[in-house]
mmCIF file of C-alpha atoms and ligand atoms in Angstrom:
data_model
loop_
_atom_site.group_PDB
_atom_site.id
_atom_site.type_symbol
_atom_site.label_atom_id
_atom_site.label_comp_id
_atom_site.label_asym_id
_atom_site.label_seq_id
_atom_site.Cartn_x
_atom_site.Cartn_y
_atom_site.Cartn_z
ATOM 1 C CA UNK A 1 11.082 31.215 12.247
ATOM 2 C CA UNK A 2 9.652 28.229 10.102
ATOM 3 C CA UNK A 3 7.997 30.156 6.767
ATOM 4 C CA UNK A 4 4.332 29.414 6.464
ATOM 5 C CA UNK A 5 3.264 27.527 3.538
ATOM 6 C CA UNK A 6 -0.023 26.976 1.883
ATOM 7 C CA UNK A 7 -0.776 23.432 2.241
ATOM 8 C CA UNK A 8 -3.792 21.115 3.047
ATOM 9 C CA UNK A 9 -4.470 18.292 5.673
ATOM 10 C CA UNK A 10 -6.692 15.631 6.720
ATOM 11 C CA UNK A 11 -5.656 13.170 9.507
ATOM 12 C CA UNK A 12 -4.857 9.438 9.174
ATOM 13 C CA UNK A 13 -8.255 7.807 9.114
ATOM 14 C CA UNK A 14 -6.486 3.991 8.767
ATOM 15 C CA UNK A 15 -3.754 2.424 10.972
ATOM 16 C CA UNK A 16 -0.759 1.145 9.217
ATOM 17 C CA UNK A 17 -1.515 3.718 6.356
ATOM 18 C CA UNK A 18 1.642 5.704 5.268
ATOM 19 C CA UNK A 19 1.518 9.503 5.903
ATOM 20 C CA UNK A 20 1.882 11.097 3.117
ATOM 21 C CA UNK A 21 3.610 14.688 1.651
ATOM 22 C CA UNK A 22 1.942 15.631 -1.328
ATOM 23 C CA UNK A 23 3.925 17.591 -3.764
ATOM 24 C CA UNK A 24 2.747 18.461 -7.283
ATOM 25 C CA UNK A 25 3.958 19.543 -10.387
ATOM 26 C CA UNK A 26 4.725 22.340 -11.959
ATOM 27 C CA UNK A 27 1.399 24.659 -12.261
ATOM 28 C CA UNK A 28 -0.328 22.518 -9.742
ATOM 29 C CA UNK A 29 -1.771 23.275 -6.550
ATOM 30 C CA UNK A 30 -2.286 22.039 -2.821
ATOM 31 C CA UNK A 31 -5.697 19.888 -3.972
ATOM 32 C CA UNK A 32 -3.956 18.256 -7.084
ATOM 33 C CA UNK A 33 -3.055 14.957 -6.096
ATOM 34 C CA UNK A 34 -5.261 14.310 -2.811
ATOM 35 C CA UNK A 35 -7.859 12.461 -5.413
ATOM 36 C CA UNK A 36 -4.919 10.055 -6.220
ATOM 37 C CA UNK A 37 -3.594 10.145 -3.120
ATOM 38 C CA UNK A 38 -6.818 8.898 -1.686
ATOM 39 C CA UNK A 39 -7.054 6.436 -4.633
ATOM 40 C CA UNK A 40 -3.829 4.730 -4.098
ATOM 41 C CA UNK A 41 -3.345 4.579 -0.312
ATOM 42 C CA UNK A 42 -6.955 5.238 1.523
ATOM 43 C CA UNK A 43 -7.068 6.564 4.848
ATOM 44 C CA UNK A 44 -3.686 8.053 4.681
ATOM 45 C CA UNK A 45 -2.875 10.797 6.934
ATOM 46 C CA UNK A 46 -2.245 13.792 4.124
ATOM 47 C CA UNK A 47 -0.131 16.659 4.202
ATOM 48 C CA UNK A 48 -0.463 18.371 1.018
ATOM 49 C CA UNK A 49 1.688 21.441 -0.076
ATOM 50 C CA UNK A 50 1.486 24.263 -2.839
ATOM 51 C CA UNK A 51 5.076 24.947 -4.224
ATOM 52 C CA UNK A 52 6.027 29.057 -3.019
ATOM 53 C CA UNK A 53 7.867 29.514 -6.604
ATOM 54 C CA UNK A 54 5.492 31.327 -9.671
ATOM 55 C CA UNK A 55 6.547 30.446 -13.044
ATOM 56 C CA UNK A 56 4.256 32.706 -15.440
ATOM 57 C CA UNK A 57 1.647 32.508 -12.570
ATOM 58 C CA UNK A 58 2.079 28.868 -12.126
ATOM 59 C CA UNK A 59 3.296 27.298 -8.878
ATOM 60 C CA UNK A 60 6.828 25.314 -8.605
ATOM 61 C CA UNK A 61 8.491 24.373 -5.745
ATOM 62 C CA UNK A 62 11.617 25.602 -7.477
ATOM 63 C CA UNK A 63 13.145 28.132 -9.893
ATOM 64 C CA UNK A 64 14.906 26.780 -13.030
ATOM 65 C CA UNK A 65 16.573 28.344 -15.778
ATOM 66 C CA UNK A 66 14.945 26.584 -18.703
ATOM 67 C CA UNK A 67 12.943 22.648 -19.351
ATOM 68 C CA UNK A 68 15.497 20.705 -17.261
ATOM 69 C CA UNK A 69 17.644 22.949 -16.406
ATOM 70 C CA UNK A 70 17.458 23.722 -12.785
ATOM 71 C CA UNK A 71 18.318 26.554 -10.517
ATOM 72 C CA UNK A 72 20.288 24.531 -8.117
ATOM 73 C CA UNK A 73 20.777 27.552 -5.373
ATOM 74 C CA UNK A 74 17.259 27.947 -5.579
ATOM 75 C CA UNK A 75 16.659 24.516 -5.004
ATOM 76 C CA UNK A 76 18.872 23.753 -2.629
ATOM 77 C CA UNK A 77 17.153 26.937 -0.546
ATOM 78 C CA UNK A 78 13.441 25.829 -1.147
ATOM 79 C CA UNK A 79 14.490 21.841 -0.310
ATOM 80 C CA UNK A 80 15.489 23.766 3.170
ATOM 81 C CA UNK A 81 12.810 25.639 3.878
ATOM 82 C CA UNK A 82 10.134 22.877 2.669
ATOM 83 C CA UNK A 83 12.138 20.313 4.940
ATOM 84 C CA UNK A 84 11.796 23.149 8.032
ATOM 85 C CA UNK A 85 8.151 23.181 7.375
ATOM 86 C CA UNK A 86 7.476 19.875 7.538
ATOM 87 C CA UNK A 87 9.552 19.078 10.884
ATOM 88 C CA UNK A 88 7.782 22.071 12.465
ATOM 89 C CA UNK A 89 4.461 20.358 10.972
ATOM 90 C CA UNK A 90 5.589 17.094 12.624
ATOM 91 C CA UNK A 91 6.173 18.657 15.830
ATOM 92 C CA UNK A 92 3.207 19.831 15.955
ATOM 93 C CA UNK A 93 0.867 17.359 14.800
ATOM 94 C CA UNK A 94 3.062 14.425 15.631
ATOM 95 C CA UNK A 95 3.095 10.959 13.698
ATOM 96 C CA UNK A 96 5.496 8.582 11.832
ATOM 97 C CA UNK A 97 7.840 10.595 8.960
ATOM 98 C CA UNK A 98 6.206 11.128 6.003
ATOM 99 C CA UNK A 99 6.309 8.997 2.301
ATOM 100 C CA UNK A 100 6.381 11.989 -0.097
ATOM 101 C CA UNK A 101 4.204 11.074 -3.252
ATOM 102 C CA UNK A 102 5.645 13.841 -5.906
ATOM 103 C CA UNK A 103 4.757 14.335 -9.587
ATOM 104 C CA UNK A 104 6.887 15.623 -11.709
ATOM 105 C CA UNK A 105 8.405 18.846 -10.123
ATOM 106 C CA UNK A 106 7.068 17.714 -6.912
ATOM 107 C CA UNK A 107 8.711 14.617 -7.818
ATOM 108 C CA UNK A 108 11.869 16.411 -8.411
ATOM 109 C CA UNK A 109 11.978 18.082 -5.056
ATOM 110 C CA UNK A 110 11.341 15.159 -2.973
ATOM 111 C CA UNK A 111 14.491 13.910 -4.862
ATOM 112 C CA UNK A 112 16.418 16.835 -3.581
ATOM 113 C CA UNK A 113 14.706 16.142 0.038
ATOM 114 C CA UNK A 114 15.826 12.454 0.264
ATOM 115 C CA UNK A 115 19.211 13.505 -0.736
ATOM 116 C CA UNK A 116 20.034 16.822 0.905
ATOM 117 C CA UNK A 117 17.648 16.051 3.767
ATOM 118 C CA UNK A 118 18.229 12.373 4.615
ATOM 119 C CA UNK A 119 15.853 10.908 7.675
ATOM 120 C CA UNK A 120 13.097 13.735 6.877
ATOM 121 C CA UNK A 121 11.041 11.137 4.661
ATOM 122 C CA UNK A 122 10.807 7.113 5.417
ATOM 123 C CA UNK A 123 9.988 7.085 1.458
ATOM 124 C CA UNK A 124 9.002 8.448 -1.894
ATOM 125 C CA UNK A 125 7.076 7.555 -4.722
ATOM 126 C CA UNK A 126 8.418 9.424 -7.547
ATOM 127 C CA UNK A 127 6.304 9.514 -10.503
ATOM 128 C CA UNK A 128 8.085 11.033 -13.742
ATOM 129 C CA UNK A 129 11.121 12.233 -11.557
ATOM 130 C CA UNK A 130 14.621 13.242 -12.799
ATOM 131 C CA UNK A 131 17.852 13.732 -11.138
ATOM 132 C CA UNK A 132 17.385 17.676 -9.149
ATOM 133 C CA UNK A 133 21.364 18.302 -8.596
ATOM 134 C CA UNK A 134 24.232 17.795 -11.343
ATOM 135 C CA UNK A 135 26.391 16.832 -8.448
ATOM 136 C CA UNK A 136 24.244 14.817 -5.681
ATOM 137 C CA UNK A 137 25.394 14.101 -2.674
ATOM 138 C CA UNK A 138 25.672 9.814 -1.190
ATOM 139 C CA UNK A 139 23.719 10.449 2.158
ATOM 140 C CA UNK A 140 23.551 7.047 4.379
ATOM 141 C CA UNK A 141 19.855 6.457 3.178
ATOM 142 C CA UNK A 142 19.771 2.550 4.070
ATOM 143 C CA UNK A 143 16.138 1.578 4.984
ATOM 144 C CA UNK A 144 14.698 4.022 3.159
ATOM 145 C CA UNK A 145 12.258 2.709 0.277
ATOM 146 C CA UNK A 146 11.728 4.389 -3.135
ATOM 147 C CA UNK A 147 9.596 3.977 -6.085
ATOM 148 C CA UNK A 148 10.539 5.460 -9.245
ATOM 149 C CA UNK A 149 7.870 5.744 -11.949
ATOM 150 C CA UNK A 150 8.766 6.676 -15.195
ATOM 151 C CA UNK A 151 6.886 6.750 -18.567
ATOM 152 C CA UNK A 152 9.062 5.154 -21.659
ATOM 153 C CA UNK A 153 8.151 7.776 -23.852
ATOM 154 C CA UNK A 154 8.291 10.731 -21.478
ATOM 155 C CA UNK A 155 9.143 13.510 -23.571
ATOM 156 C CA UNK A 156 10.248 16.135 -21.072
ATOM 157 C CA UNK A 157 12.574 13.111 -18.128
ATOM 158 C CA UNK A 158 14.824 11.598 -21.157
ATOM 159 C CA UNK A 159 15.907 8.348 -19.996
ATOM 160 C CA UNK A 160 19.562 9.638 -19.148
ATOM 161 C CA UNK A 161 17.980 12.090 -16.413
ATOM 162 C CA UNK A 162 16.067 9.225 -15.049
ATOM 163 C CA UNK A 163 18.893 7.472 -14.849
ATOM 164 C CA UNK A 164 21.266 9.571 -13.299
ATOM 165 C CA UNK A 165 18.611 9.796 -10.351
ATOM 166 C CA UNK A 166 18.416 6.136 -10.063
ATOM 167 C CA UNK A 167 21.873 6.028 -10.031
ATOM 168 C CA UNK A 168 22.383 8.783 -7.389
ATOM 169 C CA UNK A 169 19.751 6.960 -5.266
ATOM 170 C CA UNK A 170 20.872 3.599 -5.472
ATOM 171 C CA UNK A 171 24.423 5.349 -4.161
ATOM 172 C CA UNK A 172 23.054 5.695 -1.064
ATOM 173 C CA UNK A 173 21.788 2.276 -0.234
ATOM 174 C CA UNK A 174 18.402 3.200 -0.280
ATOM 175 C CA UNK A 175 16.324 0.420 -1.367
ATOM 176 C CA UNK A 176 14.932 1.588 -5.112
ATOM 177 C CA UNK A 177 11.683 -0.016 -6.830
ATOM 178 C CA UNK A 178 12.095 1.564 -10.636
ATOM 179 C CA UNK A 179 9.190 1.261 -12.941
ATOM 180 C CA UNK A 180 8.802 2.334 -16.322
ATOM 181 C CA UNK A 181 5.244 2.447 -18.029
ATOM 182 C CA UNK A 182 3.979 2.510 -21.453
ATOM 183 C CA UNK A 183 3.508 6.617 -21.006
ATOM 184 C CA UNK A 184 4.847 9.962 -21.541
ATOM 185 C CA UNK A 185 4.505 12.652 -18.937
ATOM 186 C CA UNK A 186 1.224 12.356 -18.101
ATOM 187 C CA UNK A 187 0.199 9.643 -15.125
ATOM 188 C CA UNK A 188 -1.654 6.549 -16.620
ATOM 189 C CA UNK A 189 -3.558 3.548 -14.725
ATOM 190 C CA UNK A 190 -0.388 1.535 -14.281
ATOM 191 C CA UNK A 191 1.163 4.130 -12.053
ATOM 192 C CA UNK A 192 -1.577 4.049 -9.620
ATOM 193 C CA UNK A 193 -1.837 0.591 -9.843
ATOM 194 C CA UNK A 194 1.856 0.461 -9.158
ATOM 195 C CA UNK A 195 1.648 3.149 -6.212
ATOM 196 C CA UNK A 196 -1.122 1.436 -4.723
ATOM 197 C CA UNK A 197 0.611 -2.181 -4.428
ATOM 198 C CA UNK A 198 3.894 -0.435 -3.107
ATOM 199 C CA UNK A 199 2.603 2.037 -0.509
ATOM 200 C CA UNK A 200 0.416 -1.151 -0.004
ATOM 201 C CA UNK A 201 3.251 -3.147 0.916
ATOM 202 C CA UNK A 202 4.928 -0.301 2.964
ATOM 203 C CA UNK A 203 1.504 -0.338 5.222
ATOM 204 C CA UNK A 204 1.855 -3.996 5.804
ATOM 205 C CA UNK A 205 5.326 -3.855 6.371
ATOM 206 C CA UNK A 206 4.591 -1.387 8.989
ATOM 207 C CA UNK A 207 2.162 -3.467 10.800
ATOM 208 C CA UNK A 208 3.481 -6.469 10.747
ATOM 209 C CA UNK A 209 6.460 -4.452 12.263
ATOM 210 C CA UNK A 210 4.146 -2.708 15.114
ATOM 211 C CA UNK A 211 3.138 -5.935 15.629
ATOM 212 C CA UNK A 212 6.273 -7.542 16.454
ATOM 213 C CA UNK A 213 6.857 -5.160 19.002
ATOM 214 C CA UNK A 214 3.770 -6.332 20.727
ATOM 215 C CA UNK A 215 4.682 -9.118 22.960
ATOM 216 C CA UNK A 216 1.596 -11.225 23.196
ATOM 217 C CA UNK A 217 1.676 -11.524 18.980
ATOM 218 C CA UNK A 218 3.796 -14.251 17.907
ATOM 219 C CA UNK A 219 2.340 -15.228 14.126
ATOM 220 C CA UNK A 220 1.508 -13.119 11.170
ATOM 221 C CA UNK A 221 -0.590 -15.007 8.854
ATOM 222 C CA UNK A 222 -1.837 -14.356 5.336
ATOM 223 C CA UNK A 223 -5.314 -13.696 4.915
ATOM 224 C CA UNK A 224 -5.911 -16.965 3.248
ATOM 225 C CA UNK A 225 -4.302 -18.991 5.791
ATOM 226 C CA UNK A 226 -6.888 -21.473 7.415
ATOM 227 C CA UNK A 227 -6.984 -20.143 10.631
ATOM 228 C CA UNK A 228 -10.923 -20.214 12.524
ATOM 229 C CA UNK A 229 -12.548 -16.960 12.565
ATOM 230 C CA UNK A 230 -12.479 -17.280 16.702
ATOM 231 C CA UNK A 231 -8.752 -17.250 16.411
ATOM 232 C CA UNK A 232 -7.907 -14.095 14.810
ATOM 233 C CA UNK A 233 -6.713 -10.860 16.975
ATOM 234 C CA UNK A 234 -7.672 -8.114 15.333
ATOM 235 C CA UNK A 235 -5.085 -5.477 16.637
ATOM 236 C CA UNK A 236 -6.461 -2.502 15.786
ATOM 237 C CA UNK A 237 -10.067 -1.320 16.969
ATOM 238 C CA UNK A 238 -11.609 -4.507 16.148
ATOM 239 C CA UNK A 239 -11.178 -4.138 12.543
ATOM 240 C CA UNK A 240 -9.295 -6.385 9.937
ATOM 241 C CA UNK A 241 -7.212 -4.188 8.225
ATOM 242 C CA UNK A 242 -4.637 -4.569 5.652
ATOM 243 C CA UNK A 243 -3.740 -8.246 4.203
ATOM 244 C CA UNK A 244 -2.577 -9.580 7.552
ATOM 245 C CA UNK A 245 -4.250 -11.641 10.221
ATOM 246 C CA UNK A 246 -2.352 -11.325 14.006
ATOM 247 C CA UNK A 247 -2.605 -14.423 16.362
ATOM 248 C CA UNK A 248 -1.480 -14.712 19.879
ATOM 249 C CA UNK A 249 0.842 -17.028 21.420
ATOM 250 C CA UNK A 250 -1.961 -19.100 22.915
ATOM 251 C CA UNK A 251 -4.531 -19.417 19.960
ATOM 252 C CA UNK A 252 -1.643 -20.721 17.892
ATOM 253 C CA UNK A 253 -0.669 -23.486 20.245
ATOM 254 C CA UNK A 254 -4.598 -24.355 20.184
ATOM 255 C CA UNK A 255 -4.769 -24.834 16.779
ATOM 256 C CA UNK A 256 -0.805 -26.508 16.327
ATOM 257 C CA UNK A 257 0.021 -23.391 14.216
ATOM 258 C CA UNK A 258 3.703 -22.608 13.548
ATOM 259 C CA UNK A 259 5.112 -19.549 14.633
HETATM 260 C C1 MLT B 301 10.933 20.466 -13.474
HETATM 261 O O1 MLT B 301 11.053 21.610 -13.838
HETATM 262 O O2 MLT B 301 10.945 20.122 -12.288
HETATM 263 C C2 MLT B 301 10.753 19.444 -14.532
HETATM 264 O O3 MLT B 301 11.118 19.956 -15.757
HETATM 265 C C3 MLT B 301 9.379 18.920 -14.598
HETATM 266 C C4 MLT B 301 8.396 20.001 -14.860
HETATM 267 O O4 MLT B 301 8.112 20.282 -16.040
HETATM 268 O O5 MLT B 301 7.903 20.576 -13.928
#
């Protein structure tokens, strides 16, 4: 039976939005990053977990030996049972895979869950993330997206660390975004900024592709395109939504639009 963790929720509120899998760091809890989470990516569906590991009374969502060094049975365990959670989660309360947004530990083990549990997670945002296994496996992780962010002076991820994970993700063709800010451990406005434009672009790559499936929309214009107000479909619930504009087939032949 899937182990119960303590976690907290709150639906999708905006379509195209990524779903996102919290996971903080290391004394953290369950509430820790919604605020940014809401910040960088409103109207996300959340699913936000508290790591089941207590170091001196603080919650991981792994054991390790000492700074850095990492209990890799442990973690290999936890990365299970986390990954069993969240399919049971998804069959239950079913939606697209999740884009884990990790800090630090959290970071760390949505490392281990792209590479020990590829096709779990469409994505990641990794924010001051270092490799979680001395000997990673090369899953097939083509089409998955990734966005490292690192701070230059980061006293506890030395730049080897960071590297070696960059290096074991770019192994497996997944398609890596690496950042590194003017910070140490600690987030600073540049990450969000960064998060927001990236899970940004993942929501408008998602609509634009939900789009495409639709058969009656045959152009995707920018928001500043020149197109009459009359002429614009908005797809979803009569709202505008993202940086795209959909038109159908027939409105673009009206107004000589290329498609
Ligand atoms: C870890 O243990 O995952 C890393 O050292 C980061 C942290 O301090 O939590």
């Amino acid at each position: 039976m899937t182990q119960t963790c303590i976690h907290y929720a709150e639906p999708g509120a905006r379509p195209g939005a990524p779903p996102l899998l919290l996971l903080h760091g290391t004394g953290g809890d369950e509430r820790d990053l919604v605020p940014l989470a809401r910040r960088v990516s409103p109207g996300s569906e959340i699913l936000s977990l508290r790591g089941q590991v207590l170091e001196r009374g603080m919650p991981r969502f792994f054991r390790r030996l000492s700074e850095g060094v990492f209990d890799e049975a442990d973690l290999m365990t936890r990365a299970d049972d986390l990954a069993a959670f969240v399919t049971e989660w998804r069959r239950t309360h079913p939606g697209e895979r999740f884009t884990a947004l990790g800090y630090s530990n959290g970071a760390n083990i949505a490392a281990a869950l792209l590479l020990l549990h590829p096709g779990l997670l469409s994505g990641a945002v990794l924010m001051r993330a270092m490799a979680p296994l001395a000997t990673p496996p090369a899953p097939d992780l083509a089409g998955t997206r990734v966005l490292m962010l690192s701070g230059a002076q980061d006293p506890i991820v030395p730049l080897a660390w960071r590297t070696a994970l960059e290096r074991s993700l770019r192994n497996t063709g997944a398609e890596i975004e690496n950042r590194v800010h003017d910070a140490g451990h600690g987030l600073v406005d540049d990450d969000l900024t960064s998060a927001a434009r990236w899970l940004g672009g993942s929501s408008t790559a998602r609509i634009i592709s939900m789009a495409k499936r639709r058969a009656d929309v045959v152009g995707i214009f920018p928001n500043d395109a020149a197109i009459a107000p009359p002429t614009i479909l908005q797809l979803f619930s009569g709202k505008c939504c993202c940086d795209v504009i959909l038109c159908t087939h027939d409105m673009a032949k009206v107004f000589g639009l290329a498609c």
